[in-house]
Coordinates of N, CA and C in Angstrom, one line a residue:
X1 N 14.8 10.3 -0.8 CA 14.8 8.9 -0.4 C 13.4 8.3 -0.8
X2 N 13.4 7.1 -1.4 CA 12.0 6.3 -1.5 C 11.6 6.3 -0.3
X3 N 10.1 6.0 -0.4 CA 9.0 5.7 0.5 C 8.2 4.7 0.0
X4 N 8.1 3.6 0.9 CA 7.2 2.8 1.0 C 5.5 2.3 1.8
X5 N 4.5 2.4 0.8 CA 3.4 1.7 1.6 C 3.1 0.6 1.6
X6 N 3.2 0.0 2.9 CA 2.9 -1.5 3.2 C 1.3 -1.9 3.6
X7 N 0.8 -2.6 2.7 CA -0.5 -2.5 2.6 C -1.3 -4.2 3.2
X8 N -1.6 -4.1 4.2 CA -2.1 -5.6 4.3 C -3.9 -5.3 4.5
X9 N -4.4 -6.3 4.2 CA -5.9 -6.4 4.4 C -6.2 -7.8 4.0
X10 N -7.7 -8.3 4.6 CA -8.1 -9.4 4.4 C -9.7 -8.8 3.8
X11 N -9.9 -9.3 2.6 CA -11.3 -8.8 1.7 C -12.3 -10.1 1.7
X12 N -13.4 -9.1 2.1 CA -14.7 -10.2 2.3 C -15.3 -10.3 1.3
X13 N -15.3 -9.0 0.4 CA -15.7 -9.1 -1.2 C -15.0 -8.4 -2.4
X14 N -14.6 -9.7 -2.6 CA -13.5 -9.6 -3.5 C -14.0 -8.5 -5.3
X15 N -15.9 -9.4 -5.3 CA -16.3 -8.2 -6.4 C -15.8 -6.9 -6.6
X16 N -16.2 -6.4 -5.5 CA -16.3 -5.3 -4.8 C -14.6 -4.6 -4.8
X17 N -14.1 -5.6 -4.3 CA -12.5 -5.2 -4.2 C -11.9 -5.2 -5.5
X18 N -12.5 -5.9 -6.6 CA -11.9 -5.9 -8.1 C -11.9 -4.6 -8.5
X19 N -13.3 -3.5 -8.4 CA -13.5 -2.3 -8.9 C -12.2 -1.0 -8.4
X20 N -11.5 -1.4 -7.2 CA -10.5 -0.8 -6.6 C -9.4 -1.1 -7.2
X21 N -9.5 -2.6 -7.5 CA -7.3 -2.7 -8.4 C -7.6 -2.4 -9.5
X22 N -8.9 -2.4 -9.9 CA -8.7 -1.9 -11.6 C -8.5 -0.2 -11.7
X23 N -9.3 0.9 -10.6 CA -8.8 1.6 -10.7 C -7.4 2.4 -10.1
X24 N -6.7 1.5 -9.2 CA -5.8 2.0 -8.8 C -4.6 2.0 -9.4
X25 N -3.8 1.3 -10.3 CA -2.5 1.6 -11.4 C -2.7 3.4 -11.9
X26 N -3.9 4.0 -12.6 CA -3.7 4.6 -13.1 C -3.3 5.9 -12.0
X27 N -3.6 6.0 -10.6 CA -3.4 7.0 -9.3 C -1.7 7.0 -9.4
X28 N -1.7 5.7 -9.4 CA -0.5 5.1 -8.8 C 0.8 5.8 -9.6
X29 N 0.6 5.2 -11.1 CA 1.5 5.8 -12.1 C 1.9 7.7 -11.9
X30 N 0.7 8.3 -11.9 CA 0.2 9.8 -11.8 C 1.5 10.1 -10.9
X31 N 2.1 9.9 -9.9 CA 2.8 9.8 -8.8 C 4.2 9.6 -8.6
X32 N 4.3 8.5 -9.9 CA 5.5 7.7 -9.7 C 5.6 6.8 -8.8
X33 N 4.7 6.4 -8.0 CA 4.5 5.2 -7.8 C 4.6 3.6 -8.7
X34 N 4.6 2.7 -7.9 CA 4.9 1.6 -8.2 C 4.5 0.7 -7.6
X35 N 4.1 -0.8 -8.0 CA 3.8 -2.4 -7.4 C 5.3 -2.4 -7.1
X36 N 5.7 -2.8 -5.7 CA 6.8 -3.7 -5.9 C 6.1 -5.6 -5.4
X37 N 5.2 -5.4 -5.1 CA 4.4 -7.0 -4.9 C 2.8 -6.6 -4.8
X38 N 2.0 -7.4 -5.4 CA 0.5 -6.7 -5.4 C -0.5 -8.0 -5.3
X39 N -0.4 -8.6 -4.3 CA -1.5 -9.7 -3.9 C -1.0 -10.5 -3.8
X40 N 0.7 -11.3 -3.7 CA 1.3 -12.2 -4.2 C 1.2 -13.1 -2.6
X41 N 1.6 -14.2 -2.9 CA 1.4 -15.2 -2.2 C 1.8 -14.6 -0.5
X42 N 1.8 -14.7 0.6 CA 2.1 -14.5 1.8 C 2.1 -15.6 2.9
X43 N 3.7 -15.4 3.5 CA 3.6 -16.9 4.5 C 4.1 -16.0 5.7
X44 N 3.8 -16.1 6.6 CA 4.0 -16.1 7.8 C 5.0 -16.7 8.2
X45 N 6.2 -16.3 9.1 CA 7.4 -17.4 8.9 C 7.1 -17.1 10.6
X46 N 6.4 -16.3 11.5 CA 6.8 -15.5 12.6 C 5.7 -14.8 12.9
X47 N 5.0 -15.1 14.3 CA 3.9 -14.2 14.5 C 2.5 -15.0 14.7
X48 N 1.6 -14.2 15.4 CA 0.2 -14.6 15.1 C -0.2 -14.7 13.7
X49 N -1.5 -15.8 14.2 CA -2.4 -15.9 13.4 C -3.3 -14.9 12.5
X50 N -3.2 -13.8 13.3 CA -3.9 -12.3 12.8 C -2.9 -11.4 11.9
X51 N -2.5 -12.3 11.3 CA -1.6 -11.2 9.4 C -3.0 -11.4 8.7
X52 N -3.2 -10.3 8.0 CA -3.8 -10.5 6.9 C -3.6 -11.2 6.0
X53 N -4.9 -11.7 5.0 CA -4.1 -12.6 3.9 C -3.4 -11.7 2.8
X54 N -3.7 -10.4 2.8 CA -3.8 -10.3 1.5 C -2.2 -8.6 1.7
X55 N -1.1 -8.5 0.7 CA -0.2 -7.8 1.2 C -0.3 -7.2 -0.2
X56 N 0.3 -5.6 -0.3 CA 0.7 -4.8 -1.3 C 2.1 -4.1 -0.6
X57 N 3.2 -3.7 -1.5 CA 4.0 -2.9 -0.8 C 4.3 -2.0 -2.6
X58 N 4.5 -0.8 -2.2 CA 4.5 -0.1 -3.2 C 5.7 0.6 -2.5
X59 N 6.0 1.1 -4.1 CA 7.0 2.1 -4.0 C 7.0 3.2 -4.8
X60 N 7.8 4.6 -3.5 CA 7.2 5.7 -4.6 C 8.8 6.9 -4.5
X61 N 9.1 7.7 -5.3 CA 10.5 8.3 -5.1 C 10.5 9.1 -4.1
X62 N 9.9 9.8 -3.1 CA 9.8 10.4 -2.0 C 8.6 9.9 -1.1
X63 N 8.3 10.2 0.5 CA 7.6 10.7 1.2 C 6.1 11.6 0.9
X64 N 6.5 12.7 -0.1 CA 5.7 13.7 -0.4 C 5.4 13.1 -1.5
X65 N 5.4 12.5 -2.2 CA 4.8 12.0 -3.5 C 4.0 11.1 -3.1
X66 N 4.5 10.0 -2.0 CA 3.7 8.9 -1.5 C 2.0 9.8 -1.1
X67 N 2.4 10.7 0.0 CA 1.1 11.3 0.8 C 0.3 12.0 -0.6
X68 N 0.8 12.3 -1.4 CA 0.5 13.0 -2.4 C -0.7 12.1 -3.3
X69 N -0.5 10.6 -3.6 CA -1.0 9.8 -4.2 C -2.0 8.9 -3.2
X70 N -1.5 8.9 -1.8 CA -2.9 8.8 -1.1 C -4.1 9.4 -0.8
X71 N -3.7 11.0 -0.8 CA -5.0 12.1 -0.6 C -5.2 12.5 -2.3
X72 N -5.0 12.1 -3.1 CA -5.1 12.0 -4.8 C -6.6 11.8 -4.7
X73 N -7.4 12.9 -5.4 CA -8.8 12.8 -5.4 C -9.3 11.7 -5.9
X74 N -8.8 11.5 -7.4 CA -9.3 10.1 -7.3 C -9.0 9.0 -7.1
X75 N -8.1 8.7 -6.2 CA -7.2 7.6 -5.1 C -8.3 7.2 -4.1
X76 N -8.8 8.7 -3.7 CA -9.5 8.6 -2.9 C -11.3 8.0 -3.0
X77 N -11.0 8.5 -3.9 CA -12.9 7.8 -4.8 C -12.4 6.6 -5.0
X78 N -11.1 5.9 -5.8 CA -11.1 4.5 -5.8 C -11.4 3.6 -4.7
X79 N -10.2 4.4 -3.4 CA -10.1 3.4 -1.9 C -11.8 3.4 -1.8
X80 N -12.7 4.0 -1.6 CA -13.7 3.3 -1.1 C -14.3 2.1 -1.6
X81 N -14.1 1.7 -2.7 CA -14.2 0.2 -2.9 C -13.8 -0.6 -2.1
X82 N -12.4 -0.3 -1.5 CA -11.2 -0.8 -0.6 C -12.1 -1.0 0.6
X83 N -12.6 -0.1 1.3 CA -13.2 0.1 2.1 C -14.1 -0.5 2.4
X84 N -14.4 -0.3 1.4 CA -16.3 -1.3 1.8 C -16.2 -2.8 1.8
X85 N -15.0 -3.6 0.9 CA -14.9 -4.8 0.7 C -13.6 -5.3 1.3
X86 N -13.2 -4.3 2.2 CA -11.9 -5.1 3.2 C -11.9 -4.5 4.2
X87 N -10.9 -5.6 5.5 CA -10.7 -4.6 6.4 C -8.8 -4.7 6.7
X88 N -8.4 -3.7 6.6 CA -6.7 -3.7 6.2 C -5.9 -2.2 7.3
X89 N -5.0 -2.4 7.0 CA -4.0 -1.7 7.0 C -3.1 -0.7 6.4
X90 N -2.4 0.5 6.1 CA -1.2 1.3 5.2 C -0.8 1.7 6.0
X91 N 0.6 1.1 6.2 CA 1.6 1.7 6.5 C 2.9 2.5 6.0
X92 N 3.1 4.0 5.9 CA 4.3 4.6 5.6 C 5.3 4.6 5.6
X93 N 6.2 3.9 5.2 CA 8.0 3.7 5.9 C 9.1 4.5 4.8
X94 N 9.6 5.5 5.4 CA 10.1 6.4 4.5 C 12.0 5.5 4.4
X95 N 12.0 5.6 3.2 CA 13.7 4.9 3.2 C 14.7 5.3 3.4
X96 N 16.1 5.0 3.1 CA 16.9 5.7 4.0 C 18.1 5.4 2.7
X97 N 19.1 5.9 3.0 CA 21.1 6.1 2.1 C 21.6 5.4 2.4
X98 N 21.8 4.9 3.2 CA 22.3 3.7 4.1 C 21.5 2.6 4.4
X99 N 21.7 1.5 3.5 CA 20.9 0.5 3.5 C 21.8 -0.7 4.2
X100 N 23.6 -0.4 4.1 CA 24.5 -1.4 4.5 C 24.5 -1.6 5.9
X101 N 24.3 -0.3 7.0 CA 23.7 -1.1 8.3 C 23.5 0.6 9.1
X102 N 22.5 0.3 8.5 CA 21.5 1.8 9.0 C 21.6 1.5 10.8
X103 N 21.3 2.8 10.9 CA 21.0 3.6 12.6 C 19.9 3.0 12.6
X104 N 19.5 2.0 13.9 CA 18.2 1.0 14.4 C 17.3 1.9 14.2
X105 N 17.7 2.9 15.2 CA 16.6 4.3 15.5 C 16.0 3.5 16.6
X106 N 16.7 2.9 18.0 CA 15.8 2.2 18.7 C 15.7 2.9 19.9

């Protein structure tokens, strides 16, 4: 099943945060990973004021490929750019067979 990381943050330095998206495609690809949206516009329809501005959601063909491209040595040397010039969020959501009206799981 795909797995998804949902990636929100708000960047204080964007310089700084440029050195991280230029190197992260190439981690990404390595993986089979994918952009399914990568900075694109974000509205709030619902919720506080505290969303970040800024959203990534990627997609990757497993779970284990996803963790795989996170702890990715040089994934890891990239994110610290990430690091230093944001403060964000990744969240893991593994997919499912049943997309027509999946088990809540509640």
């Amino acid at each position: 099943m795909p797995a998804y990381f949902i990636c929100t943050m708000t960047i204080h330095d964007p310089e700084t945060y440029r050195k991280y998206t230029a190197l992260t495609p190439a981690t990404l690809a390595r993986h089979g990973g994918r952009f399914l949206t990568r900075g694109d516009a974000v509205e709030t329809v619902e919720g506080g004021p505290d969303f970040a501005e800024r959203m990534v959601i990627l997609e990757f063909p497993d779970r284990e490929r996803a963790l795989a491209w996170y702890h990715d040595a040089d994934y890891q040397s990239a994110s610290q750019f990430r690091r230093l010039a944001s403060k964000g969020r990744m969240i893991l959501q593994a997919g499912r067979d049943n997309s027509a009206d999946p088990d809540p799981k509640v």
